Amino acid sequence: MSDTPFGFGLPPEEPDDGDEGKKKDQQSGGGQGPANPFGFGAGGPGADNPLAAMFGSLNPTDLGAAFQQLGQMLSYEGGPVNWDMAKQIARQTVSQGTADGVKDASVGPAERTAVQEAVRLADLWLDDATSLPSGAGSAVAWSRAEWVEATLPAWKELVDPVAERVGGAMGDILPEEMQAMAGPLIGMMRSMGGAMFGTQIGQAVGVLAGEVVGSTDIGLPLTPTGKAALLPLNIEAFGKDLGVSKDEVRLYLALREAAHQRLFAHVPWLRAHLFGAVEGYARGIKVDTAKLEDVVGQFDPQNPEELQQALQQGMFQPEDTPAQKAALARLETALALVEGWVDAVVHTAAKPRLTSADALRETLRRRRASGGPAEQTFATLIGLELRPRRLRDASRLWASLTDARGVDGRDALWSHPDMLPTASDLDDPDGFVHREQIDFSELDKMLGEAADGRSGSTGKPDLKKDEPDDPEGDDSKGDGTA
């Protein structure tokens, strides 16, 4: 995994149709690829004429669409991200197909049945590998467009905290004495910021939809609890050159999806813990207002993609404070523990049953390390980087815990966040594994006795010894003194 989050970073910018796409792009005068959603650009015919550069290469249909999107951008009055635009762009990106020319397609009945049977069998195998019961109440097979629709609410929860900071920064770059007079301008800037965020997030989600194989590829619960989801079209692409049967690839990926679902369904605090860690880190992100001020100061209405390009280049810097470093450690550790547990549990379940279990496990690890679907989507937008070594460290720790404490002892650590390994424990897994476990039964006993003492008479004679003015207290001593 590259030094980007659970999978976050910007996707590579490639034309949709290879060389043909490049030709089309040059002919349209855009020259910007996905970074130019409106078809505007300074290259091409009439580049020295602003009007020609803006309109000369557009046919009436393109021109109407460009003005429509520009109008949506300037009229938006919602939150920090224009999610309607994000959804629209994501679906457009999906409809264009992936770089290898594979278009999205509806899932047929046979594929849906195959996914349901794979998840059902995977759940049976996982019963021997974990004490957590099944969490997949249903199994669904999604197209890429269906994945976009289902996951956008979770992306909103992840991205809005940082986008809110950008929206505030866009107003703060004006001098204080001008802000009172520049209300409409600030509103327009924030509308543009929301639209640009929406455009770029939509593009990233659309690209991601062409690569993910399920609903849990990034280690976060992007869909409602209890619904295991796989994408047959992407599973086929994933296993294309592996030399492994399609059924075996599907089953291994179903094991990973079902394992994630068990964890998120039966550890009720985990979702809030993970999303809270993301939000906690986002609160410590600083916006590079100097870069933003430079972009806004040179903003050219003929090139509304400039602000988006600035977002692509990254305006976010984590604060170099102990609190922010601690927030990053909490987040990367939490994500690594989830992925490491799934990796260890799935390997235990698959190793004796699938001849390709080792090869598939290593393929997924390399996919993460080389920048797979969970690695190259939102790093620039969220400013979040995770160290890849944490995943392997966590997987080794969970495997060692299984050997030392058994399946029940290992999974019992998910009963409370304070019982989970910390970042330092990932550095010293053996020390954590062999550390004496806290006897919570003794703690419960002590708390119970304390509660009984508050409600009963236990301890009152001792209190009376300190009350010399209480004659009855003296008589109760029984020593015969007056």
GROMACS .gro file of C-alpha atoms in nm:
model
  482
    1MET     CA    1   0.000   0.000   0.000
    2SER     CA    2   0.136   0.338  -0.085
    3ASP     CA    3   0.157   0.598   0.190
    4THR     CA    4  -0.203   0.688   0.141
    5PRO     CA    5  -0.511   0.602   0.339
    6PHE     CA    6  -0.706   0.273   0.345
    7GLY     CA    7  -0.716   0.336   0.013
    8PHE     CA    8  -0.713   0.706  -0.051
    9GLY     CA    9  -0.535   0.898  -0.328
   10LEU     CA   10  -0.613   1.035  -0.668
   11PRO     CA   11  -0.665   0.794  -0.958
   12PRO     CA   12  -0.429   0.816  -1.254
   13GLU     CA   13  -0.559   1.039  -1.526
   14GLU     CA   14  -0.596   0.836  -1.845
   15PRO     CA   15  -0.823   0.886  -2.143
   16ASP     CA   16  -1.119   0.651  -2.156
   17ASP     CA   17  -1.033   0.505  -2.496
   18GLY     CA   18  -0.654   0.492  -2.506
   19ASP     CA   19  -0.508   0.661  -2.814
   20GLU     CA   20  -0.855   0.724  -2.950
   21GLY     CA   21  -0.940   0.908  -2.630
   22LYS     CA   22  -0.633   1.125  -2.670
   23LYS     CA   23  -0.733   1.213  -3.023
   24LYS     CA   24  -1.083   1.304  -2.915
   25ASP     CA   25  -0.945   1.514  -2.630
   26GLN     CA   26  -0.710   1.702  -2.860
   27GLN     CA   27  -0.989   1.763  -3.105
   28SER     CA   28  -1.216   1.902  -2.834
   29GLY     CA   29  -0.950   2.146  -2.719
   30GLY     CA   30  -0.982   2.035  -2.356
   31GLY     CA   31  -0.647   1.867  -2.313
   32GLN     CA   32  -0.717   1.814  -1.944
   33GLY     CA   33  -0.872   1.467  -1.923
   34PRO     CA   34  -1.087   1.407  -1.617
   35ALA     CA   35  -0.956   1.725  -1.454
   36ASN     CA   36  -1.165   1.930  -1.695
   37PRO     CA   37  -1.528   1.823  -1.653
   38PHE     CA   38  -1.667   2.124  -1.833
   39GLY     CA   39  -1.472   2.091  -2.156
   40PHE     CA   40  -1.302   2.428  -2.111
   41GLY     CA   41  -0.932   2.477  -2.176
   42ALA     CA   42  -0.666   2.712  -2.306
   43GLY     CA   43  -0.529   2.478  -2.571
   44GLY     CA   44  -0.652   2.412  -2.920
   45PRO     CA   45  -0.784   2.648  -3.184
   46GLY     CA   46  -0.823   3.008  -3.083
   47ALA     CA   47  -0.621   2.971  -2.765
   48ASP     CA   48  -0.523   3.337  -2.788
   49ASN     CA   49  -0.888   3.436  -2.804
   50PRO     CA   50  -1.069   3.376  -2.474
   51LEU     CA   51  -1.408   3.343  -2.637
   52ALA     CA   52  -1.276   3.109  -2.904
   53ALA     CA   53  -1.094   2.905  -2.642
   54MET     CA   54  -1.411   2.879  -2.440
   55PHE     CA   55  -1.668   2.823  -2.713
   56GLY     CA   56  -1.494   2.763  -3.044
   57SER     CA   57  -1.447   2.385  -3.013
   58LEU     CA   58  -1.783   2.308  -2.853
   59ASN     CA   59  -2.081   2.193  -3.049
   60PRO     CA   60  -2.423   2.319  -2.933
   61THR     CA   61  -2.488   2.007  -2.726
   62ASP     CA   62  -2.154   2.034  -2.544
   63LEU     CA   63  -2.205   2.407  -2.494
   64GLY     CA   64  -2.548   2.353  -2.340
   65ALA     CA   65  -2.413   2.088  -2.105
   66ALA     CA   66  -2.122   2.310  -2.006
   67PHE     CA   67  -2.349   2.602  -1.921
   68GLN     CA   68  -2.583   2.370  -1.733
   69GLN     CA   69  -2.299   2.239  -1.516
   70LEU     CA   70  -2.161   2.589  -1.467
   71GLY     CA   71  -2.505   2.704  -1.357
   72GLN     CA   72  -2.531   2.417  -1.112
   73MET     CA   73  -2.191   2.504  -0.976
   74LEU     CA   74  -2.272   2.870  -0.912
   75SER     CA   75  -2.626   2.817  -0.782
   76TYR     CA   76  -2.547   2.548  -0.527
   77GLU     CA   77  -2.645   2.651  -0.173
   78GLY     CA   78  -2.612   2.326   0.023
   79GLY     CA   79  -2.337   2.186   0.246
   80PRO     CA   80  -1.961   2.181   0.188
   81VAL     CA   81  -1.990   1.927  -0.097
   82ASN     CA   82  -2.239   1.930  -0.382
   83TRP     CA   83  -2.338   1.566  -0.348
   84ASP     CA   84  -2.595   1.582  -0.625
   85MET     CA   85  -2.315   1.674  -0.861
   86ALA     CA   86  -2.089   1.408  -0.709
   87LYS     CA   87  -2.350   1.143  -0.779
   88GLN     CA   88  -2.404   1.268  -1.132
   89ILE     CA   89  -2.032   1.271  -1.213
   90ALA     CA   90  -1.978   0.929  -1.053
   91ARG     CA   91  -2.251   0.773  -1.264
   92GLN     CA   92  -2.115   0.941  -1.578
   93THR     CA   93  -1.768   0.807  -1.501
   94VAL     CA   94  -1.907   0.457  -1.449
   95SER     CA   95  -2.102   0.470  -1.774
   96GLN     CA   96  -1.784   0.552  -1.967
   97GLY     CA   97  -1.628   0.223  -1.857
   98THR     CA   98  -1.282   0.146  -1.723
   99ALA     CA   99  -0.954   0.219  -1.899
  100ASP     CA  100  -0.947  -0.131  -2.045
  101GLY     CA  101  -1.276  -0.065  -2.221
  102VAL     CA  102  -1.501  -0.274  -1.995
  103LYS     CA  103  -1.843  -0.113  -1.961
  104ASP     CA  104  -2.074  -0.150  -1.664
  105ALA     CA  105  -2.354  -0.403  -1.701
  106SER     CA  106  -2.659  -0.514  -1.509
  107VAL     CA  107  -2.613  -0.826  -1.297
  108GLY     CA  108  -2.799  -1.128  -1.430
  109PRO     CA  109  -2.987  -1.392  -1.228
  110ALA     CA  110  -2.709  -1.651  -1.264
  111GLU     CA  111  -2.448  -1.413  -1.122
  112ARG     CA  112  -2.674  -1.315  -0.834
  113THR     CA  113  -2.726  -1.681  -0.746
  114ALA     CA  114  -2.351  -1.750  -0.766
  115VAL     CA  115  -2.277  -1.462  -0.526
  116GLN     CA  116  -2.543  -1.573  -0.279
  117GLU     CA  117  -2.413  -1.930  -0.278
  118ALA     CA  118  -2.052  -1.814  -0.238
  119VAL     CA  119  -2.139  -1.595   0.062
  120ARG     CA  120  -2.345  -1.876   0.217
  121LEU     CA  121  -2.055  -2.122   0.184
  122ALA     CA  122  -1.806  -1.864   0.307
  123ASP     CA  123  -2.014  -1.812   0.621
  124LEU     CA  124  -2.007  -2.185   0.692
  125TRP     CA  125  -1.629  -2.194   0.662
  126LEU     CA  126  -1.588  -1.890   0.887
  127ASP     CA  127  -1.778  -2.061   1.169
  128ASP     CA  128  -1.462  -2.260   1.243
  129ALA     CA  129  -1.231  -1.960   1.218
  130THR     CA  130  -1.401  -1.706   1.446
  131SER     CA  131  -1.632  -1.699   1.744
  132LEU     CA  132  -1.828  -1.408   1.595
  133PRO     CA  133  -2.153  -1.533   1.439
  134SER     CA  134  -2.262  -1.462   1.085
  135GLY     CA  135  -2.321  -1.095   1.009
  136ALA     CA  136  -2.441  -1.129   0.651
  137GLY     CA  137  -2.817  -1.122   0.673
  138SER     CA  138  -2.832  -1.097   0.295
  139ALA     CA  139  -2.597  -1.127   0.000
  140VAL     CA  140  -2.630  -0.909  -0.308
  141ALA     CA  141  -2.455  -0.882  -0.644
  142TRP     CA  142  -2.409  -0.523  -0.756
  143SER     CA  143  -2.326  -0.347  -1.077
  144ARG     CA  144  -2.080  -0.060  -1.052
  145ALA     CA  145  -2.361   0.195  -1.066
  146GLU     CA  146  -2.541   0.018  -0.780
  147TRP     CA  147  -2.220   0.031  -0.575
  148VAL     CA  148  -2.202   0.409  -0.630
  149GLU     CA  149  -2.561   0.458  -0.516
  150ALA     CA  150  -2.516   0.243  -0.207
  151THR     CA  151  -2.186   0.391  -0.084
  152LEU     CA  152  -2.232   0.767  -0.138
  153PRO     CA  153  -2.386   0.823   0.211
  154ALA     CA  154  -2.071   0.682   0.371
  155TRP     CA  155  -1.844   0.895   0.152
  156LYS     CA  156  -2.045   1.198   0.262
  157GLU     CA  157  -1.973   1.116   0.624
  158LEU     CA  158  -1.603   1.075   0.550
  159VAL     CA  159  -1.542   1.378   0.329
  160ASP     CA  160  -1.770   1.648   0.470
  161PRO     CA  161  -1.550   1.730   0.775
  162VAL     CA  162  -1.252   1.825   0.556
  163ALA     CA  163  -1.465   1.992   0.290
  164GLU     CA  164  -1.618   2.210   0.563
  165ARG     CA  165  -1.271   2.336   0.650
  166VAL     CA  166  -1.205   2.423   0.286
  167GLY     CA  167  -1.534   2.609   0.261
  168GLY     CA  168  -1.442   2.817   0.564
  169ALA     CA  169  -1.093   2.880   0.433
  170MET     CA  170  -1.229   3.013   0.104
  171GLY     CA  171  -1.407   3.288   0.293
  172ASP     CA  172  -1.120   3.349   0.535
  173ILE     CA  173  -0.869   3.437   0.263
  174LEU     CA  174  -1.039   3.774   0.218
  175PRO     CA  175  -0.925   4.055   0.452
  176GLU     CA  176  -1.152   4.090   0.753
  177GLU     CA  177  -1.261   4.440   0.658
  178MET     CA  178  -1.376   4.312   0.318
  179GLN     CA  179  -1.565   4.007   0.438
  180ALA     CA  180  -1.868   4.209   0.551
  181MET     CA  181  -1.897   4.365   0.205
  182ALA     CA  182  -1.819   4.051   0.011
  183GLY     CA  183  -2.107   3.831   0.119
  184PRO     CA  184  -2.221   3.741  -0.234
  185LEU     CA  185  -1.862   3.676  -0.344
  186ILE     CA  186  -1.796   3.449  -0.045
  187GLY     CA  187  -2.119   3.265  -0.115
  188MET     CA  188  -2.019   3.216  -0.479
  189MET     CA  189  -1.674   3.093  -0.379
  190ARG     CA  190  -1.819   2.841  -0.138
  191SER     CA  191  -2.069   2.726  -0.401
  192MET     CA  192  -1.783   2.676  -0.642
  193GLY     CA  193  -1.584   2.494  -0.377
  194GLY     CA  194  -1.876   2.262  -0.306
  195ALA     CA  195  -1.921   2.193  -0.676
  196MET     CA  196  -1.552   2.134  -0.735
  197PHE     CA  197  -1.535   1.895  -0.442
  198GLY     CA  198  -1.846   1.723  -0.572
  199THR     CA  199  -1.700   1.692  -0.921
  200GLN     CA  200  -1.371   1.548  -0.803
  201ILE     CA  201  -1.527   1.313  -0.548
  202GLY     CA  202  -1.770   1.194  -0.813
  203GLN     CA  203  -1.485   1.119  -1.051
  204ALA     CA  204  -1.289   0.937  -0.782
  205VAL     CA  205  -1.587   0.730  -0.667
  206GLY     CA  206  -1.668   0.648  -1.028
  207VAL     CA  207  -1.314   0.525  -1.092
  208LEU     CA  208  -1.317   0.332  -0.766
  209ALA     CA  209  -1.643   0.162  -0.868
  210GLY     CA  210  -1.458   0.012  -1.163
  211GLU     CA  211  -1.203  -0.156  -0.934
  212VAL     CA  212  -1.362  -0.264  -0.604
  213VAL     CA  213  -1.478  -0.625  -0.570
  214GLY     CA  214  -1.709  -0.576  -0.271
  215SER     CA  215  -1.844  -0.328  -0.019
  216THR     CA  216  -1.555  -0.349   0.228
  217ASP     CA  217  -1.244  -0.308   0.011
  218ILE     CA  218  -1.127   0.004   0.195
  219GLY     CA  219  -1.170  -0.148   0.543
  220LEU     CA  220  -1.459   0.081   0.635
  221PRO     CA  221  -1.828  -0.012   0.640
  222LEU     CA  222  -1.957   0.171   0.333
  223THR     CA  223  -2.295  -0.001   0.331
  224PRO     CA  224  -2.562  -0.088   0.588
  225THR     CA  225  -2.467  -0.358   0.837
  226GLY     CA  226  -2.565  -0.710   0.743
  227LYS     CA  227  -2.556  -0.677   0.365
  228ALA     CA  228  -2.266  -0.858   0.201
  229ALA     CA  229  -2.209  -0.727  -0.152
  230LEU     CA  230  -1.986  -0.841  -0.438
  231LEU     CA  231  -1.939  -0.697  -0.789
  232PRO     CA  232  -1.927  -0.988  -1.038
  233LEU     CA  233  -1.791  -0.775  -1.325
  234ASN     CA  234  -1.495  -0.656  -1.118
  235ILE     CA  235  -1.433  -1.000  -0.969
  236GLU     CA  236  -1.395  -1.135  -1.321
  237ALA     CA  237  -1.144  -0.861  -1.404
  238PHE     CA  238  -0.956  -0.924  -1.077
  239GLY     CA  239  -0.909  -1.295  -1.150
  240LYS     CA  240  -0.852  -1.263  -1.524
  241ASP     CA  241  -0.477  -1.331  -1.531
  242LEU     CA  242  -0.433  -1.522  -1.205
  243GLY     CA  243  -0.470  -1.872  -1.344
  244VAL     CA  244  -0.727  -1.949  -1.073
  245SER     CA  245  -1.079  -2.068  -1.139
  246LYS     CA  246  -1.349  -1.803  -1.130
  247ASP     CA  247  -1.543  -1.995  -0.865
  248GLU     CA  248  -1.241  -2.007  -0.635
  249VAL     CA  249  -1.167  -1.636  -0.676
  250ARG     CA  250  -1.529  -1.551  -0.602
  251LEU     CA  251  -1.532  -1.773  -0.295
  252TYR     CA  252  -1.212  -1.625  -0.152
  253LEU     CA  253  -1.344  -1.271  -0.197
  254ALA     CA  254  -1.675  -1.379  -0.044
  255LEU     CA  255  -1.481  -1.498   0.261
  256ARG     CA  256  -1.330  -1.152   0.302
  257GLU     CA  257  -1.665  -0.979   0.257
  258ALA     CA  258  -1.840  -1.212   0.503
  259ALA     CA  259  -1.559  -1.173   0.760
  260HIS     CA  260  -1.590  -0.794   0.746
  261GLN     CA  261  -1.965  -0.822   0.790
  262ARG     CA  262  -1.925  -1.039   1.102
  263LEU     CA  263  -1.694  -0.784   1.257
  264PHE     CA  264  -1.908  -0.479   1.181
  265ALA     CA  265  -2.232  -0.653   1.279
  266HIS     CA  266  -2.118  -0.789   1.616
  267VAL     CA  267  -1.882  -0.517   1.736
  268PRO     CA  268  -2.143  -0.241   1.777
  269TRP     CA  269  -1.898   0.035   1.865
  270LEU     CA  270  -1.660  -0.032   1.573
  271ARG     CA  271  -1.824   0.177   1.301
  272ALA     CA  272  -1.846   0.487   1.519
  273HIS     CA  273  -1.489   0.423   1.637
  274LEU     CA  274  -1.353   0.415   1.281
  275PHE     CA  275  -1.550   0.710   1.147
  276GLY     CA  276  -1.474   0.905   1.464
  277ALA     CA  277  -1.104   0.840   1.410
  278VAL     CA  278  -1.130   0.974   1.055
  279GLU     CA  279  -1.315   1.283   1.176
  280GLY     CA  280  -1.068   1.334   1.460
  281TYR     CA  281  -0.781   1.333   1.216
  282ALA     CA  282  -0.968   1.562   0.977
  283ARG     CA  283  -1.011   1.822   1.251
  284GLY     CA  284  -0.634   1.860   1.262
  285ILE     CA  285  -0.599   1.922   0.889
  286LYS     CA  286  -0.481   2.268   0.791
  287VAL     CA  287  -0.579   2.425   0.461
  288ASP     CA  288  -0.291   2.579   0.270
  289THR     CA  289  -0.457   2.920   0.244
  290ALA     CA  290  -0.158   3.064   0.058
  291LYS     CA  291  -0.213   2.819  -0.227
  292LEU     CA  292  -0.588   2.870  -0.213
  293GLU     CA  293  -0.546   3.250  -0.212
  294ASP     CA  294  -0.317   3.228  -0.512
  295VAL     CA  295  -0.570   3.019  -0.704
  296VAL     CA  296  -0.865   3.241  -0.616
  297GLY     CA  297  -0.666   3.557  -0.687
  298GLN     CA  298  -0.586   3.436  -1.037
  299PHE     CA  299  -0.923   3.271  -1.095
  300ASP     CA  300  -1.033   3.292  -1.456
  301PRO     CA  301  -1.408   3.246  -1.513
  302GLN     CA  302  -1.323   3.093  -1.851
  303ASN     CA  303  -1.138   2.812  -1.673
  304PRO     CA  304  -1.349   2.700  -1.377
  305GLU     CA  305  -1.144   2.381  -1.357
  306GLU     CA  306  -0.850   2.572  -1.205
  307LEU     CA  307  -0.990   2.541  -0.855
  308GLN     CA  308  -1.040   2.170  -0.904
  309GLN     CA  309  -0.682   2.131  -1.025
  310ALA     CA  310  -0.568   2.306  -0.709
  311LEU     CA  311  -0.760   2.051  -0.506
  312GLN     CA  312  -0.590   1.775  -0.703
  313GLN     CA  313  -0.249   1.916  -0.622
  314GLY     CA  314  -0.334   1.909  -0.255
  315MET     CA  315  -0.403   2.197  -0.018
  316PHE     CA  316  -0.414   1.997   0.304
  317GLN     CA  317  -0.139   1.964   0.561
  318PRO     CA  318  -0.173   1.774   0.889
  319GLU     CA  319  -0.089   1.984   1.191
  320ASP     CA  320   0.245   1.888   1.340
  321THR     CA  321   0.112   1.858   1.693
  322PRO     CA  322   0.109   1.571   1.946
  323ALA     CA  323  -0.271   1.561   1.927
  324GLN     CA  324  -0.270   1.522   1.548
  325LYS     CA  325   0.001   1.257   1.558
  326ALA     CA  326  -0.200   1.069   1.818
  327ALA     CA  327  -0.512   1.098   1.598
  328LEU     CA  328  -0.322   0.954   1.302
  329ALA     CA  329  -0.189   0.669   1.515
  330ARG     CA  330  -0.539   0.586   1.638
  331LEU     CA  331  -0.679   0.586   1.287
  332GLU     CA  332  -0.410   0.383   1.117
  333THR     CA  333  -0.406   0.135   1.404
  334ALA     CA  334  -0.784   0.089   1.397
  335LEU     CA  335  -0.784   0.032   1.022
  336ALA     CA  336  -0.489  -0.205   1.042
  337LEU     CA  337  -0.654  -0.408   1.319
  338VAL     CA  338  -0.970  -0.452   1.112
  339GLU     CA  339  -0.784  -0.553   0.797
  340GLY     CA  340  -0.533  -0.765   0.988
  341TRP     CA  341  -0.809  -0.957   1.167
  342VAL     CA  342  -0.992  -1.022   0.839
  343ASP     CA  343  -0.669  -1.134   0.673
  344ALA     CA  344  -0.587  -1.376   0.955
  345VAL     CA  345  -0.939  -1.518   0.987
  346VAL     CA  346  -0.987  -1.563   0.612
  347HIS     CA  347  -0.650  -1.735   0.581
  348THR     CA  348  -0.744  -1.978   0.858
  349ALA     CA  349  -1.072  -2.059   0.685
  350ALA     CA  350  -0.936  -2.078   0.329
  351LYS     CA  351  -0.597  -2.246   0.374
  352PRO     CA  352  -0.723  -2.604   0.422
  353ARG     CA  353  -0.997  -2.574   0.160
  354LEU     CA  354  -0.866  -2.367  -0.133
  355THR     CA  355  -0.552  -2.469  -0.319
  356SER     CA  356  -0.495  -2.109  -0.426
  357ALA     CA  357  -0.546  -1.953  -0.082
  358ASP     CA  358  -0.182  -1.845  -0.041
  359ALA     CA  359  -0.162  -1.705  -0.393
  360LEU     CA  360  -0.486  -1.508  -0.358
  361ARG     CA  361  -0.380  -1.373  -0.021
  362GLU     CA  362  -0.050  -1.248  -0.159
  363THR     CA  363  -0.219  -1.104  -0.469
  364LEU     CA  364  -0.448  -0.894  -0.251
  365ARG     CA  365  -0.158  -0.778  -0.036
  366ARG     CA  366   0.042  -0.674  -0.340
  367ARG     CA  367  -0.262  -0.505  -0.486
  368ARG     CA  368  -0.283  -0.292  -0.174
  369ALA     CA  369   0.091  -0.223  -0.173
  370SER     CA  370   0.099  -0.117  -0.539
  371GLY     CA  371  -0.194   0.119  -0.511
  372GLY     CA  372  -0.507  -0.082  -0.568
  373PRO     CA  373  -0.863   0.042  -0.542
  374ALA     CA  374  -0.834   0.123  -0.175
  375GLU     CA  375  -0.510   0.315  -0.215
  376GLN     CA  376  -0.544   0.581  -0.486
  377THR     CA  377  -0.867   0.772  -0.442
  378PHE     CA  378  -0.892   1.041  -0.175
  379ALA     CA  379  -0.550   1.121  -0.028
  380THR     CA  380  -0.539   1.465  -0.180
  381LEU     CA  381  -0.897   1.543  -0.085
  382ILE     CA  382  -0.863   1.429   0.275
  383GLY     CA  383  -0.490   1.475   0.329
  384LEU     CA  384  -0.466   1.137   0.497
  385GLU     CA  385  -0.170   0.901   0.477
  386LEU     CA  386  -0.136   0.557   0.634
  387ARG     CA  387   0.174   0.343   0.669
  388PRO     CA  388   0.141   0.013   0.482
  389ARG     CA  389   0.347  -0.188   0.731
  390ARG     CA  390   0.064  -0.175   0.984
  391LEU     CA  391  -0.147  -0.427   0.793
  392ARG     CA  392   0.111  -0.705   0.799
  393ASP     CA  393   0.200  -0.627   1.160
  394ALA     CA  394  -0.165  -0.652   1.262
  395SER     CA  395  -0.216  -0.977   1.072
  396ARG     CA  396   0.082  -1.135   1.247
  397LEU     CA  397  -0.043  -1.015   1.584
  398TRP     CA  398  -0.390  -1.166   1.535
  399ALA     CA  399  -0.237  -1.495   1.419
  400SER     CA  400  -0.012  -1.504   1.726
  401LEU     CA  401  -0.309  -1.430   1.951
  402THR     CA  402  -0.495  -1.724   1.797
  403ASP     CA  403  -0.204  -1.956   1.877
  404ALA     CA  404  -0.164  -1.825   2.232
  405ARG     CA  405  -0.525  -1.769   2.344
  406GLY     CA  406  -0.739  -1.956   2.095
  407VAL     CA  407  -1.016  -1.822   1.874
  408ASP     CA  408  -1.240  -1.719   2.165
  409GLY     CA  409  -0.960  -1.540   2.349
  410ARG     CA  410  -0.855  -1.356   2.036
  411ASP     CA  411  -1.205  -1.240   1.940
  412ALA     CA  412  -1.285  -1.138   2.298
  413LEU     CA  413  -1.057  -0.839   2.249
  414TRP     CA  414  -1.327  -0.682   2.029
  415SER     CA  415  -1.561  -0.657   2.329
  416HIS     CA  416  -1.428  -0.309   2.414
  417PRO     CA  417  -1.199  -0.062   2.231
  418ASP     CA  418  -0.974  -0.030   2.536
  419MET     CA  419  -0.885  -0.399   2.507
  420LEU     CA  420  -0.752  -0.374   2.151
  421PRO     CA  421  -0.381  -0.357   2.073
  422THR     CA  422  -0.231  -0.011   2.037
  423ALA     CA  423   0.021   0.124   1.786
  424SER     CA  424   0.305   0.032   2.022
  425ASP     CA  425   0.162  -0.319   2.052
  426LEU     CA  426   0.187  -0.355   1.674
  427ASP     CA  427   0.556  -0.271   1.714
  428ASP     CA  428   0.592  -0.543   1.980
  429PRO     CA  429   0.327  -0.808   1.906
  430ASP     CA  430   0.495  -1.076   2.118
  431GLY     CA  431   0.488  -0.849   2.420
  432PHE     CA  432   0.115  -0.796   2.379
  433VAL     CA  433   0.036  -1.161   2.311
  434HIS     CA  434   0.212  -1.283   2.624
  435ARG     CA  435   0.110  -0.998   2.848
  436GLU     CA  436  -0.097  -1.106   3.146
  437GLN     CA  437  -0.461  -1.052   3.069
  438ILE     CA  438  -0.676  -0.833   3.289
  439ASP     CA  439  -0.918  -1.038   3.499
  440PHE     CA  440  -1.236  -0.843   3.438
  441SER     CA  441  -1.433  -1.082   3.662
  442GLU     CA  442  -1.237  -0.956   3.964
  443LEU     CA  443  -1.303  -0.597   3.859
  444ASP     CA  444  -1.675  -0.670   3.828
  445LYS     CA  445  -1.668  -0.828   4.176
  446MET     CA  446  -1.501  -0.521   4.327
  447LEU     CA  447  -1.750  -0.289   4.161
  448GLY     CA  448  -2.039  -0.503   4.285
  449GLU     CA  449  -1.910  -0.495   4.642
  450ALA     CA  450  -1.868  -0.118   4.625
  451ALA     CA  451  -2.226  -0.083   4.504
  452ASP     CA  452  -2.353  -0.305   4.787
  453GLY     CA  453  -2.160  -0.093   5.037
  454ARG     CA  454  -2.329   0.224   4.919
  455SER     CA  455  -2.676   0.073   4.945
  456GLY     CA  456  -2.629  -0.122   5.274
  457SER     CA  457  -2.479  -0.059   5.620
  458THR     CA  458  -2.132  -0.193   5.551
  459GLY     CA  459  -1.861   0.035   5.690
  460LYS     CA  460  -2.078   0.252   5.917
  461PRO     CA  461  -1.922   0.133   6.248
  462ASP     CA  462  -1.585   0.254   6.125
  463LEU     CA  463  -1.733   0.590   6.044
  464LYS     CA  464  -1.873   0.620   6.398
  465LYS     CA  465  -1.528   0.571   6.549
  466ASP     CA  466  -1.445   0.910   6.409
  467GLU     CA  467  -1.749   1.073   6.571
  468PRO     CA  468  -1.653   1.152   6.937
  469ASP     CA  469  -1.969   1.356   6.997
  470ASP     CA  470  -2.191   1.049   6.944
  471PRO     CA  471  -2.255   0.894   7.289
  472GLU     CA  472  -2.431   0.596   7.133
  473GLY     CA  473  -2.126   0.536   6.928
  474ASP     CA  474  -1.913   0.521   7.249
  475ASP     CA  475  -2.156   0.277   7.413
  476SER     CA  476  -2.143   0.057   7.107
  477LYS     CA  477  -1.775  -0.007   7.167
  478GLY     CA  478  -1.863  -0.222   7.466
  479ASP     CA  479  -1.548  -0.126   7.666
  480GLY     CA  480  -1.739   0.000   7.976
  481THR     CA  481  -1.603   0.352   7.963
  482ALA     CA  482  -1.823   0.653   8.033
   0.00000   0.00000   0.00000
